[in-house]
Amino acid sequence: MRIISTIAELRETVRDWRLARESIAFVPTMGNLHAGHASLVGAAHLHGRRVVASVFVNPLQFGPNEDFAAYPRTPDDDRRLLESLQVDLLFAPEVEDTRVWPVTWLLVRVASWLILIHLTEIAVWALFYWWQGCLPD
């Protein structure tokens, strides 16, 4: 199992696998792995030639009153479990190397709001046509 910690290395490795036409399954985790994670890795093996697992405790997932520092971290146990499950690559970034992720989360949130606005618009027009009696029976 290869262990990498930078986004650049991850992109390079995934690019090489894609050029070789290998399918890739991804199992994102926050570490402290257990049997449920092992089951996800097993399912990933069914769906991809290569399996990538990440272990990253994202500080953005913790609110102001939640204790990021107290979240359990078991990197050695996680690594051993993933190796035993024949994971091809463990992506374990440092928080400093994930500075691009907040931008990604912002884009996801904006896209979600745009979809919600569009669905609301569709519902309003459907209600309007129903109210006007324009909808077919």
GROMACS .gro file of N, CA, C and O in nm:
model
  548
    1MET      N    1   0.085  -0.118   0.000
    1MET     CA    2   0.000   0.000   0.000
    1MET      C    3   0.089   0.123   0.000
    1MET      O    4   0.180   0.135   0.081
    2ARG      N    5   0.057   0.212  -0.090
    2ARG     CA    6   0.131   0.338  -0.097
    2ARG      C    7   0.059   0.442  -0.010
    2ARG      O    8  -0.064   0.449  -0.010
    3ILE      N    9   0.137   0.520   0.063
    3ILE     CA   10   0.081   0.624   0.149
    3ILE      C   11   0.129   0.759   0.098
    3ILE      O   12   0.250   0.780   0.085
    4ILE      N   13   0.035   0.846   0.067
    4ILE     CA   14   0.072   0.980   0.022
    4ILE      C   15  -0.002   1.084   0.105
    4ILE      O   16  -0.107   1.055   0.164
    5SER      N   17   0.052   1.205   0.107
    5SER     CA   18  -0.008   1.308   0.192
    5SER      C   19  -0.034   1.439   0.120
    5SER      O   20  -0.083   1.533   0.182
    6THR      N   21  -0.005   1.447  -0.010
    6THR     CA   22  -0.030   1.573  -0.080
    6THR      C   23  -0.131   1.552  -0.193
    6THR      O   24  -0.138   1.445  -0.254
    7ILE      N   25  -0.207   1.655  -0.219
    7ILE     CA   26  -0.306   1.651  -0.327
    7ILE      C   27  -0.236   1.632  -0.461
    7ILE      O   28  -0.285   1.559  -0.548
    8ALA      N   29  -0.120   1.695  -0.478
    8ALA     CA   30  -0.047   1.682  -0.605
    8ALA      C   31  -0.009   1.536  -0.632
    8ALA      O   32  -0.025   1.487  -0.745
    9GLU      N   33   0.041   1.467  -0.531
    9GLU     CA   34   0.076   1.325  -0.547
    9GLU      C   35  -0.047   1.241  -0.578
    9GLU      O   36  -0.042   1.150  -0.662
   10LEU      N   37  -0.157   1.272  -0.511
   10LEU     CA   38  -0.281   1.198  -0.534
   10LEU      C   39  -0.326   1.217  -0.678
   10LEU      O   40  -0.359   1.119  -0.748
   11ARG      N   41  -0.327   1.340  -0.725
   11ARG     CA   42  -0.369   1.367  -0.863
   11ARG      C   43  -0.279   1.295  -0.963
   11ARG      O   44  -0.328   1.240  -1.062
   12GLU      N   45  -0.151   1.297  -0.939
   12GLU     CA   46  -0.057   1.232  -1.031
   12GLU      C   47  -0.082   1.080  -1.036
   12GLU      O   48  -0.088   1.021  -1.144
   13THR      N   49  -0.099   1.019  -0.921
   13THR     CA   50  -0.122   0.874  -0.916
   13THR      C   51  -0.254   0.837  -0.982
   13THR      O   52  -0.260   0.744  -1.063
   14VAL      N   53  -0.359   0.911  -0.951
   14VAL     CA   54  -0.490   0.883  -1.010
   14VAL      C   55  -0.485   0.904  -1.162
   14VAL      O   56  -0.543   0.826  -1.238
   15ARG      N   57  -0.417   1.008  -1.205
   15ARG     CA   58  -0.403   1.033  -1.349
   15ARG      C   59  -0.336   0.914  -1.418
   15ARG      O   60  -0.382   0.867  -1.522
   16ASP      N   61  -0.228   0.863  -1.358
   16ASP     CA   62  -0.159   0.748  -1.416
   16ASP      C   63  -0.250   0.626  -1.424
   16ASP      O   64  -0.250   0.554  -1.524
   17TRP      N   65  -0.328   0.603  -1.320
   17TRP     CA   66  -0.421   0.489  -1.322
   17TRP      C   67  -0.527   0.507  -1.430
   17TRP      O   68  -0.563   0.413  -1.498
   18ARG      N   69  -0.577   0.629  -1.443
   18ARG     CA   70  -0.679   0.654  -1.546
   18ARG      C   71  -0.621   0.637  -1.685
   18ARG      O   72  -0.689   0.584  -1.774
   19LEU      N   73  -0.498   0.683  -1.705
   19LEU     CA   74  -0.434   0.664  -1.837
   19LEU      C   75  -0.417   0.515  -1.868
   19LEU      O   76  -0.422   0.475  -1.984
   20ALA      N   77  -0.399   0.435  -1.766
   20ALA     CA   78  -0.387   0.290  -1.783
   20ALA      C   79  -0.526   0.224  -1.789
   20ALA      O   80  -0.536   0.102  -1.792
   21ARG      N   81  -0.631   0.307  -1.790
   21ARG     CA   82  -0.770   0.259  -1.798
   21ARG      C   83  -0.811   0.171  -1.680
   21ARG      O   84  -0.886   0.076  -1.696
   22GLU      N   85  -0.758   0.203  -1.562
   22GLU     CA   86  -0.794   0.130  -1.442
   22GLU      C   87  -0.905   0.205  -1.370
   22GLU      O   88  -0.898   0.326  -1.353
   23SER      N   89  -1.007   0.133  -1.327
   23SER     CA   90  -1.115   0.195  -1.252
   23SER      C   91  -1.069   0.217  -1.107
   23SER      O   92  -0.988   0.141  -1.055
   24ILE      N   93  -1.124   0.321  -1.046
   24ILE     CA   94  -1.080   0.360  -0.912
   24ILE      C   95  -1.202   0.374  -0.822
   24ILE      O   96  -1.300   0.440  -0.858
   25ALA      N   97  -1.196   0.312  -0.706
   25ALA     CA   98  -1.300   0.327  -0.604
   25ALA      C   99  -1.239   0.402  -0.486
   25ALA      O  100  -1.124   0.378  -0.448
   26PHE      N  101  -1.317   0.493  -0.429
   26PHE     CA  102  -1.266   0.581  -0.323
   26PHE      C  103  -1.349   0.562  -0.196
   26PHE      O  104  -1.472   0.563  -0.200
   27VAL      N  105  -1.279   0.545  -0.085
   27VAL     CA  106  -1.345   0.529   0.046
   27VAL      C  107  -1.295   0.641   0.137
   27VAL      O  108  -1.186   0.631   0.194
   28PRO      N  109  -1.372   0.750   0.150
   28PRO     CA  110  -1.330   0.859   0.238
   28PRO      C  111  -1.364   0.827   0.383
   28PRO      O  112  -1.473   0.778   0.413
   29THR      N  113  -1.271   0.852   0.473
   29THR     CA  114  -1.295   0.828   0.615
   29THR      C  115  -1.235   0.941   0.698
   29THR      O  116  -1.154   1.020   0.648
   30MET      N  117  -1.272   0.942   0.825
   30MET     CA  118  -1.210   1.033   0.921
   30MET      C  119  -1.121   0.954   1.017
   30MET      O  120  -1.087   1.002   1.125
   31GLY      N  121  -1.083   0.834   0.976
   31GLY     CA  122  -0.994   0.754   1.059
   31GLY      C  123  -1.069   0.682   1.170
   31GLY      O  124  -1.191   0.670   1.168
   32ASN      N  125  -0.991   0.629   1.266
   32ASN     CA  126  -1.046   0.549   1.375
   32ASN      C  127  -1.133   0.437   1.317
   32ASN      O  128  -1.248   0.418   1.354
   33LEU      N  129  -1.073   0.363   1.223
   33LEU     CA  130  -1.147   0.268   1.141
   33LEU      C  131  -1.196   0.147   1.219
   33LEU      O  132  -1.137   0.106   1.318
   34HIS      N  133  -1.309   0.092   1.172
   34HIS     CA  134  -1.372  -0.024   1.236
   34HIS      C  135  -1.430  -0.115   1.128
   34HIS      O  136  -1.405  -0.093   1.008
   35ALA      N  137  -1.508  -0.214   1.169
   35ALA     CA  138  -1.562  -0.314   1.076
   35ALA      C  139  -1.649  -0.251   0.967
   35ALA      O  140  -1.652  -0.300   0.854
   36GLY      N  141  -1.720  -0.145   0.998
   36GLY     CA  142  -1.801  -0.078   0.897
   36GLY      C  143  -1.716  -0.023   0.784
   36GLY      O  144  -1.752  -0.033   0.667
   37HIS      N  145  -1.603   0.036   0.819
   37HIS     CA  146  -1.510   0.085   0.717
   37HIS      C  147  -1.456  -0.032   0.635
   37HIS      O  148  -1.441  -0.022   0.512
   38ALA      N  149  -1.423  -0.142   0.702
   38ALA     CA  150  -1.372  -0.260   0.631
   38ALA      C  151  -1.475  -0.310   0.530
   38ALA      O  152  -1.439  -0.350   0.418
   39SER      N  153  -1.601  -0.304   0.566
   39SER     CA  154  -1.708  -0.344   0.474
   39SER      C  155  -1.712  -0.252   0.352
   39SER      O  156  -1.730  -0.298   0.239
   40LEU      N  157  -1.693  -0.122   0.374
   40LEU     CA  158  -1.691  -0.027   0.262
   40LEU      C  159  -1.573  -0.054   0.169
   40LEU      O  160  -1.586  -0.045   0.047
   41VAL      N  161  -1.459  -0.087   0.227
   41VAL     CA  162  -1.342  -0.119   0.144
   41VAL      C  163  -1.369  -0.246   0.064
   41VAL      O  164  -1.334  -0.254  -0.056
   42GLY      N  165  -1.433  -0.345   0.126
   42GLY     CA  166  -1.469  -0.466   0.053
   42GLY      C  167  -1.560  -0.436  -0.065
   42GLY      O  168  -1.541  -0.489  -0.175
   43ALA      N  169  -1.657  -0.349  -0.045
   43ALA     CA  170  -1.746  -0.308  -0.153
   43ALA      C  171  -1.669  -0.232  -0.261
   43ALA      O  172  -1.696  -0.248  -0.381
   44ALA      N  173  -1.573  -0.151  -0.219
   44ALA     CA  174  -1.493  -0.076  -0.316
   44ALA      C  175  -1.415  -0.170  -0.407
   44ALA      O  176  -1.401  -0.144  -0.528
   45HIS      N  177  -1.365  -0.279  -0.352
   45HIS     CA  178  -1.292  -0.377  -0.434
   45HIS      C  179  -1.382  -0.436  -0.542
   45HIS      O  180  -1.334  -0.476  -0.648
   46LEU      N  181  -1.511  -0.444  -0.517
   46LEU     CA  182  -1.605  -0.497  -0.617
   46LEU      C  183  -1.630  -0.398  -0.731
   46LEU      O  184  -1.672  -0.437  -0.839
   47HIS      N  185  -1.604  -0.270  -0.704
   47HIS     CA  186  -1.638  -0.166  -0.801
   47HIS      C  187  -1.518  -0.101  -0.869
   47HIS      O  188  -1.537  -0.025  -0.964
   48GLY      N  189  -1.399  -0.128  -0.822
   48GLY     CA  190  -1.283  -0.064  -0.882
   48GLY      C  191  -1.162  -0.154  -0.883
   48GLY      O  192  -1.142  -0.234  -0.790
   49ARG      N  193  -1.082  -0.140  -0.986
   49ARG     CA  194  -0.956  -0.215  -0.995
   49ARG      C  195  -0.858  -0.165  -0.889
   49ARG      O  196  -0.782  -0.240  -0.832
   50ARG      N  197  -0.862  -0.035  -0.864
   50ARG     CA  198  -0.778   0.028  -0.761
   50ARG      C  199  -0.868   0.083  -0.651
   50ARG      O  200  -0.975   0.137  -0.678
   51VAL      N  201  -0.821   0.069  -0.528
   51VAL     CA  202  -0.897   0.122  -0.415
   51VAL      C  203  -0.810   0.225  -0.342
   51VAL      O  204  -0.697   0.198  -0.304
   52VAL      N  205  -0.868   0.343  -0.326
   52VAL     CA  206  -0.804   0.452  -0.253
   52VAL      C  207  -0.887   0.479  -0.129
   52VAL      O  208  -1.010   0.490  -0.137
   53ALA      N  209  -0.822   0.487  -0.016
   53ALA     CA  210  -0.890   0.526   0.109
   53ALA      C  211  -0.824   0.654   0.159
   53ALA      O  212  -0.703   0.673   0.144
   54SER      N  213  -0.905   0.740   0.215
   54SER     CA  214  -0.848   0.861   0.277
   54SER      C  215  -0.875   0.857   0.426
   54SER      O  216  -0.976   0.802   0.470
   55VAL      N  217  -0.783   0.912   0.499
   55VAL     CA  218  -0.801   0.932   0.643
   55VAL      C  219  -0.770   1.080   0.667
   55VAL      O  220  -0.656   1.123   0.656
   56PHE      N  221  -0.877   1.154   0.695
   56PHE     CA  222  -0.860   1.298   0.714
   56PHE      C  223  -0.967   1.349   0.808
   56PHE      O  224  -1.087   1.334   0.780
   57VAL      N  225  -0.926   1.406   0.918
   57VAL     CA  226  -1.018   1.469   1.012
   57VAL      C  227  -1.024   1.616   0.973
   57VAL      O  228  -0.931   1.692   0.999
   58ASN      N  229  -1.133   1.652   0.908
   58ASN     CA  230  -1.149   1.786   0.852
   58ASN      C  231  -1.197   1.884   0.959
   58ASN      O  232  -1.308   1.869   1.010
   59PRO      N  233  -1.118   1.985   0.992
   59PRO     CA  234  -1.159   2.080   1.095
   59PRO      C  235  -1.286   2.157   1.056
   59PRO      O  236  -1.358   2.204   1.143
   60LEU      N  237  -1.315   2.166   0.925
   60LEU     CA  238  -1.435   2.237   0.881
   60LEU      C  239  -1.564   2.162   0.916
   60LEU      O  240  -1.671   2.220   0.913
   61GLN      N  241  -1.552   2.035   0.949
   61GLN     CA  242  -1.669   1.957   0.986
   61GLN      C  243  -1.707   1.973   1.133
   61GLN      O  244  -1.808   1.918   1.176
   62PHE      N  245  -1.629   2.047   1.208
   62PHE     CA  246  -1.654   2.067   1.350
   62PHE      C  247  -1.704   2.208   1.373
   62PHE      O  248  -1.646   2.304   1.322
   63GLY      N  249  -1.811   2.218   1.450
   63GLY     CA  250  -1.864   2.349   1.484
   63GLY      C  251  -1.783   2.415   1.593
   63GLY      O  252  -1.690   2.355   1.650
   64PRO      N  253  -1.818   2.538   1.627
   64PRO     CA  254  -1.742   2.612   1.728
   64PRO      C  255  -1.743   2.547   1.866
   64PRO      O  256  -1.650   2.564   1.942
   65ASN      N  257  -1.848   2.471   1.899
   65ASN     CA  258  -1.856   2.409   2.030
   65ASN      C  259  -1.819   2.260   2.027
   65ASN      O  260  -1.843   2.189   2.124
   66GLU      N  261  -1.767   2.213   1.915
   66GLU     CA  262  -1.726   2.073   1.903
   66GLU      C  263  -1.575   2.066   1.914
   66GLU      O  264  -1.504   2.153   1.862
   67ASP      N  265  -1.525   1.963   1.977
   67ASP     CA  266  -1.382   1.956   2.007
   67ASP      C  267  -1.306   1.877   1.900
   67ASP      O  268  -1.296   1.755   1.906
   68PHE      N  269  -1.254   1.950   1.803
   68PHE     CA  270  -1.175   1.892   1.694
   68PHE      C  271  -1.054   1.816   1.750
   68PHE      O  272  -1.022   1.706   1.706
   69ALA      N  273  -0.989   1.874   1.850
   69ALA     CA  274  -0.868   1.813   1.906
   69ALA      C  275  -0.896   1.680   1.976
   69ALA      O  276  -0.809   1.593   1.983
   70ALA      N  277  -1.018   1.661   2.024
   70ALA     CA  278  -1.050   1.539   2.099
   70ALA      C  279  -1.096   1.424   2.009
   70ALA      O  280  -1.114   1.313   2.058
   71TYR      N  281  -1.114   1.450   1.880
   71TYR     CA  282  -1.160   1.343   1.791
   71TYR      C  283  -1.055   1.232   1.789
   71TYR      O  284  -0.936   1.258   1.773
   72PRO      N  285  -1.095   1.105   1.806
   72PRO     CA  286  -0.996   0.996   1.815
   72PRO      C  287  -0.919   0.976   1.684
   72PRO      O  288  -0.978   0.973   1.577
   73ARG      N  289  -0.789   0.964   1.699
   73ARG     CA  290  -0.701   0.942   1.582
   73ARG      C  291  -0.615   0.819   1.611
   73ARG      O  292  -0.545   0.815   1.711
   74THR      N  293  -0.623   0.721   1.521
   74THR     CA  294  -0.547   0.596   1.537
   74THR      C  295  -0.475   0.564   1.406
   74THR      O  296  -0.506   0.464   1.340
   75PRO      N  297  -0.379   0.647   1.366
   75PRO     CA  298  -0.319   0.631   1.233
   75PRO      C  299  -0.248   0.497   1.213
   75PRO      O  300  -0.258   0.439   1.103
   76ASP      N  301  -0.178   0.446   1.311
   76ASP     CA  302  -0.108   0.318   1.293
   76ASP      C  303  -0.206   0.202   1.277
   76ASP      O  304  -0.189   0.117   1.189
   77ASP      N  305  -0.310   0.200   1.360
   77ASP     CA  306  -0.412   0.096   1.348
   77ASP      C  307  -0.485   0.108   1.214
   77ASP      O  308  -0.515   0.006   1.149
   78ASP      N  309  -0.515   0.231   1.173
   78ASP     CA  310  -0.583   0.253   1.045
   78ASP      C  311  -0.498   0.199   0.930
   78ASP      O  312  -0.548   0.131   0.840
   79ARG      N  313  -0.370   0.232   0.932
   79ARG     CA  314  -0.279   0.187   0.826
   79ARG      C  315  -0.273   0.035   0.820
   79ARG      O  316  -0.284  -0.024   0.713
   80ARG      N  317  -0.261  -0.028   0.936
   80ARG     CA  318  -0.255  -0.175   0.939
   80ARG      C  319  -0.383  -0.238   0.884
   80ARG      O  320  -0.378  -0.334   0.806
   81LEU      N  321  -0.497  -0.183   0.923
   81LEU     CA  322  -0.623  -0.238   0.875
   81LEU      C  323  -0.635  -0.222   0.723
   81LEU      O  324  -0.670  -0.317   0.652
   82LEU      N  325  -0.602  -0.104   0.673
   82LEU     CA  326  -0.612  -0.080   0.529
   82LEU      C  327  -0.515  -0.167   0.450
   82LEU      O  328  -0.549  -0.217   0.342
   83GLU      N  329  -0.396  -0.189   0.504
   83GLU     CA  330  -0.301  -0.280   0.438
   83GLU      C  331  -0.357  -0.422   0.433
   83GLU      O  332  -0.347  -0.490   0.332
   84SER      N  333  -0.417  -0.466   0.543
   84SER     CA  334  -0.472  -0.602   0.547
   84SER      C  335  -0.589  -0.618   0.450
   84SER      O  336  -0.618  -0.728   0.405
   85LEU      N  337  -0.655  -0.507   0.418
   85LEU     CA  338  -0.768  -0.509   0.324
   85LEU      C  339  -0.724  -0.486   0.180
   85LEU      O  340  -0.807  -0.471   0.092
   86GLN      N  341  -0.593  -0.479   0.159
   86GLN     CA  342  -0.533  -0.464   0.026
   86GLN      C  343  -0.575  -0.335  -0.045
   86GLN      O  344  -0.601  -0.334  -0.165
   87VAL      N  345  -0.580  -0.227   0.031
   87VAL     CA  346  -0.603  -0.096  -0.027
   87VAL      C  347  -0.477  -0.056  -0.104
   87VAL      O  348  -0.365  -0.078  -0.057
   88ASP      N  349  -0.494   0.000  -0.223
   88ASP     CA  350  -0.379   0.036  -0.306
   88ASP      C  351  -0.310   0.163  -0.258
   88ASP      O  352  -0.188   0.174  -0.265
   89LEU      N  353  -0.391   0.259  -0.212
   89LEU     CA  354  -0.334   0.388  -0.177
   89LEU      C  355  -0.407   0.446  -0.058
   89LEU      O  356  -0.531   0.446  -0.055
   90LEU      N  357  -0.333   0.494   0.038
   90LEU     CA  358  -0.388   0.566   0.152
   90LEU      C  359  -0.354   0.713   0.136
   90LEU      O  360  -0.236   0.749   0.129
   91PHE      N  361  -0.455   0.795   0.127
   91PHE     CA  362  -0.436   0.939   0.118
   91PHE      C  363  -0.460   0.997   0.257
   91PHE      O  364  -0.572   0.993   0.308
   92ALA      N  365  -0.353   1.044   0.319
   92ALA     CA  366  -0.360   1.098   0.455
   92ALA      C  367  -0.301   1.238   0.456
   92ALA      O  368  -0.186   1.259   0.497
   93PRO      N  369  -0.378   1.336   0.410
   93PRO     CA  370  -0.324   1.473   0.400
   93PRO      C  371  -0.314   1.542   0.535
   93PRO      O  372  -0.384   1.505   0.630
   94GLU      N  373  -0.229   1.639   0.540
   94GLU     CA  374  -0.222   1.727   0.655
   94GLU      C  375  -0.320   1.842   0.632
   94GLU      O  376  -0.352   1.874   0.517
   95VAL      N  377  -0.366   1.904   0.737
   95VAL     CA  378  -0.463   2.013   0.723
   95VAL      C  379  -0.407   2.124   0.635
   95VAL      O  380  -0.477   2.181   0.553
   96GLU      N  381  -0.279   2.152   0.646
   96GLU     CA  382  -0.217   2.260   0.570
   96GLU      C  383  -0.225   2.235   0.419
   96GLU      O  384  -0.228   2.328   0.340
   97ASP      N  385  -0.226   2.108   0.378
   97ASP     CA  386  -0.228   2.077   0.235
   97ASP      C  387  -0.370   2.074   0.179
   97ASP      O  388  -0.389   2.048   0.062
   98THR      N  389  -0.469   2.101   0.260
   98THR     CA  390  -0.607   2.094   0.214
   98THR      C  391  -0.669   2.232   0.200
   98THR      O  392  -0.790   2.245   0.196
   99ARG      N  393  -0.587   2.332   0.188
   99ARG     CA  394  -0.639   2.468   0.181
   99ARG      C  395  -0.731   2.490   0.061
   99ARG      O  396  -0.810   2.582   0.059
  100VAL      N  397  -0.723   2.406  -0.041
  100VAL     CA  398  -0.811   2.419  -0.157
  100VAL      C  399  -0.950   2.363  -0.127
  100VAL      O  400  -1.047   2.397  -0.191
  101TRP      N  401  -0.965   2.277  -0.028
  101TRP     CA  402  -1.093   2.213   0.001
  101TRP      C  403  -1.204   2.310   0.040
  101TRP      O  404  -1.317   2.291   0.001
  102PRO      N  405  -1.176   2.417   0.118
  102PRO     CA  406  -1.286   2.508   0.150
  102PRO      C  407  -1.349   2.567   0.023
  102PRO      O  408  -1.469   2.589   0.018
  103VAL      N  409  -1.269   2.592  -0.079
  103VAL     CA  410  -1.323   2.643  -0.205
  103VAL      C  411  -1.416   2.540  -0.266
  103VAL      O  412  -1.525   2.571  -0.314
  104THR      N  413  -1.378   2.414  -0.261
  104THR     CA  414  -1.462   2.306  -0.314
  104THR      C  415  -1.593   2.301  -0.238
  104THR      O  416  -1.701   2.292  -0.299
  105TRP      N  417  -1.587   2.306  -0.105
  105TRP     CA  418  -1.710   2.302  -0.027
  105TRP      C  419  -1.798   2.422  -0.057
  105TRP      O  420  -1.920   2.410  -0.063
  106LEU      N  421  -1.738   2.538  -0.079
  106LEU     CA  422  -1.815   2.657  -0.114
  106LEU      C  423  -1.887   2.635  -0.247
  106LEU      O  424  -2.006   2.666  -0.260
  107LEU      N  425  -1.817   2.580  -0.345
  107LEU     CA  426  -1.880   2.554  -0.475
  107LEU      C  427  -1.994   2.453  -0.463
  107LEU      O  428  -2.099   2.469  -0.526
  108VAL      N  429  -1.976   2.351  -0.381
  108VAL     CA  430  -2.082   2.253  -0.361
  108VAL      C  431  -2.203   2.319  -0.296
  108VAL      O  432  -2.318   2.294  -0.335
  109ARG      N  433  -2.179   2.403  -0.199
  109ARG     CA  434  -2.291   2.471  -0.133
  109ARG      C  435  -2.364   2.565  -0.229
  109ARG      O  436  -2.487   2.571  -0.229
  110VAL      N  437  -2.289   2.640  -0.309
  110VAL     CA  438  -2.352   2.730  -0.407
  110VAL      C  439  -2.435   2.648  -0.506
  110VAL      O  440  -2.550   2.683  -0.537
  111ALA      N  441  -2.379   2.539  -0.557
  111ALA     CA  442  -2.453   2.454  -0.651
  111ALA      C  443  -2.580   2.399  -0.586
  111ALA      O  444  -2.686   2.394  -0.650
  112SER      N  445  -2.571   2.359  -0.460
  112SER     CA  446  -2.689   2.308  -0.390
  112SER      C  447  -2.797   2.414  -0.380
  112SER      O  448  -2.916   2.386  -0.401
  113TRP      N  449  -2.758   2.537  -0.349
  113TRP     CA  450  -2.856   2.645  -0.341
  113TRP      C  451  -2.918   2.673  -0.476
  113TRP      O  452  -3.038   2.699  -0.487
  114LEU      N  453  -2.839   2.669  -0.582
  114LEU     CA  454  -2.893   2.693  -0.716
  114LEU      C  455  -2.995   2.586  -0.753
  114LEU      O  456  -3.100   2.615  -0.811
  115ILE      N  457  -2.966   2.462  -0.720
  115ILE     CA  458  -3.060   2.353  -0.747
  115ILE      C  459  -3.187   2.374  -0.666
  115ILE      O  460  -3.298   2.359  -0.719
  116LEU      N  461  -3.174   2.410  -0.540
  116LEU     CA  462  -3.291   2.433  -0.455
  116LEU      C  463  -3.376   2.547  -0.510
  116LEU      O  464  -3.499   2.537  -0.516
  117ILE      N  465  -3.312   2.654  -0.553
  117ILE     CA  466  -3.385   2.768  -0.610
  117ILE      C  467  -3.459   2.725  -0.736
  117ILE      O  468  -3.576   2.758  -0.757
  118HIS      N  469  -3.394   2.648  -0.820
  118HIS     CA  470  -3.456   2.601  -0.944
  118HIS      C  471  -3.576   2.510  -0.914
  118HIS      O  472  -3.682   2.524  -0.976
  119LEU      N  473  -3.561   2.418  -0.820
  119LEU     CA  474  -3.672   2.330  -0.784
  119LEU      C  475  -3.789   2.409  -0.725
  119LEU      O  476  -3.906   2.379  -0.751
  120THR      N  477  -3.758   2.512  -0.647
  120THR     CA  478  -3.862   2.598  -0.591
  120THR      C  479  -3.936   2.671  -0.703
  120THR      O  480  -4.059   2.681  -0.701
  121GLU      N  481  -3.863   2.718  -0.801
  121GLU     CA  482  -3.924   2.787  -0.914
  121GLU      C  483  -4.019   2.693  -0.989
  121GLU      O  484  -4.132   2.731  -1.024
  122ILE      N  485  -3.977   2.569  -1.010
  122ILE     CA  486  -4.062   2.471  -1.077
  122ILE      C  487  -4.189   2.446  -0.997
  122ILE      O  488  -4.300   2.443  -1.051
  123ALA      N  489  -4.175   2.434  -0.865
  123ALA     CA  490  -4.291   2.410  -0.779
  123ALA      C  491  -4.387   2.528  -0.781
  123ALA      O  492  -4.509   2.510  -0.786
  124VAL      N  493  -4.334   2.649  -0.782
  124VAL     CA  494  -4.419   2.768  -0.784
  124VAL      C  495  -4.497   2.774  -0.915
  124VAL      O  496  -4.619   2.800  -0.916
  125TRP      N  497  -4.431   2.748  -1.027
  125TRP     CA  498  -4.502   2.750  -1.155
  125TRP      C  499  -4.606   2.639  -1.162
  125TRP      O  500  -4.717   2.659  -1.214
  126ALA      N  501  -4.575   2.520  -1.110
  126ALA     CA  502  -4.673   2.411  -1.110
  126ALA      C  503  -4.795   2.450  -1.027
  126ALA      O  504  -4.909   2.426  -1.067
  127LEU      N  505  -4.772   2.513  -0.912
  127LEU     CA  506  -4.882   2.559  -0.827
  127LEU      C  507  -4.965   2.664  -0.900
  127LEU      O  508  -5.088   2.662  -0.896
  128PHE      N  509  -4.897   2.755  -0.968
  128PHE     CA  510  -4.966   2.859  -1.044
  128PHE      C  511  -5.055   2.797  -1.151
  128PHE      O  512  -5.172   2.832  -1.165
  129TYR      N  513  -5.003   2.703  -1.230
  129TYR     CA  514  -5.082   2.640  -1.335
  129TYR      C  515  -5.197   2.559  -1.277
  129TYR      O  516  -5.307   2.555  -1.333
  130TRP      N  517  -5.175   2.495  -1.163
  130TRP     CA  518  -5.282   2.421  -1.097
  130TRP      C  519  -5.392   2.517  -1.054
  130TRP      O  520  -5.510   2.493  -1.074
  131TRP      N  521  -5.351   2.630  -0.996
  131TRP     CA  522  -5.447   2.730  -0.947
  131TRP      C  523  -5.528   2.789  -1.063
  131TRP      O  524  -5.646   2.814  -1.052
  132GLN      N  525  -5.463   2.807  -1.178
  132GLN     CA  526  -5.531   2.861  -1.295
  132GLN      C  527  -5.615   2.756  -1.368
  132GLN      O  528  -5.684   2.786  -1.464
  133GLY      N  529  -5.602   2.630  -1.326
  133GLY     CA  530  -5.676   2.523  -1.390
  133GLY      C  531  -5.619   2.484  -1.525
  133GLY      O  532  -5.689   2.431  -1.611
  134CYS      N  533  -5.492   2.510  -1.546
  134CYS     CA  534  -5.426   2.481  -1.674
  134CYS      C  535  -5.362   2.345  -1.681
  134CYS      O  536  -5.315   2.305  -1.787
  135LEU      N  537  -5.359   2.273  -1.570
  135LEU     CA  538  -5.295   2.143  -1.573
  135LEU      C  539  -5.391   2.038  -1.627
  135LEU      O  540  -5.511   2.042  -1.601
  136PRO      N  541  -5.340   1.943  -1.705
  136PRO     CA  542  -5.427   1.839  -1.757
  136PRO      C  543  -5.476   1.747  -1.644
  136PRO      O  544  -5.408   1.731  -1.543
  137ASP      N  545  -5.592   1.689  -1.664
  137ASP     CA  546  -5.648   1.597  -1.564
  137ASP      C  547  -5.579   1.465  -1.566
  137ASP      O  548  -5.525   1.414  -1.650
   0.00000   0.00000   0.00000
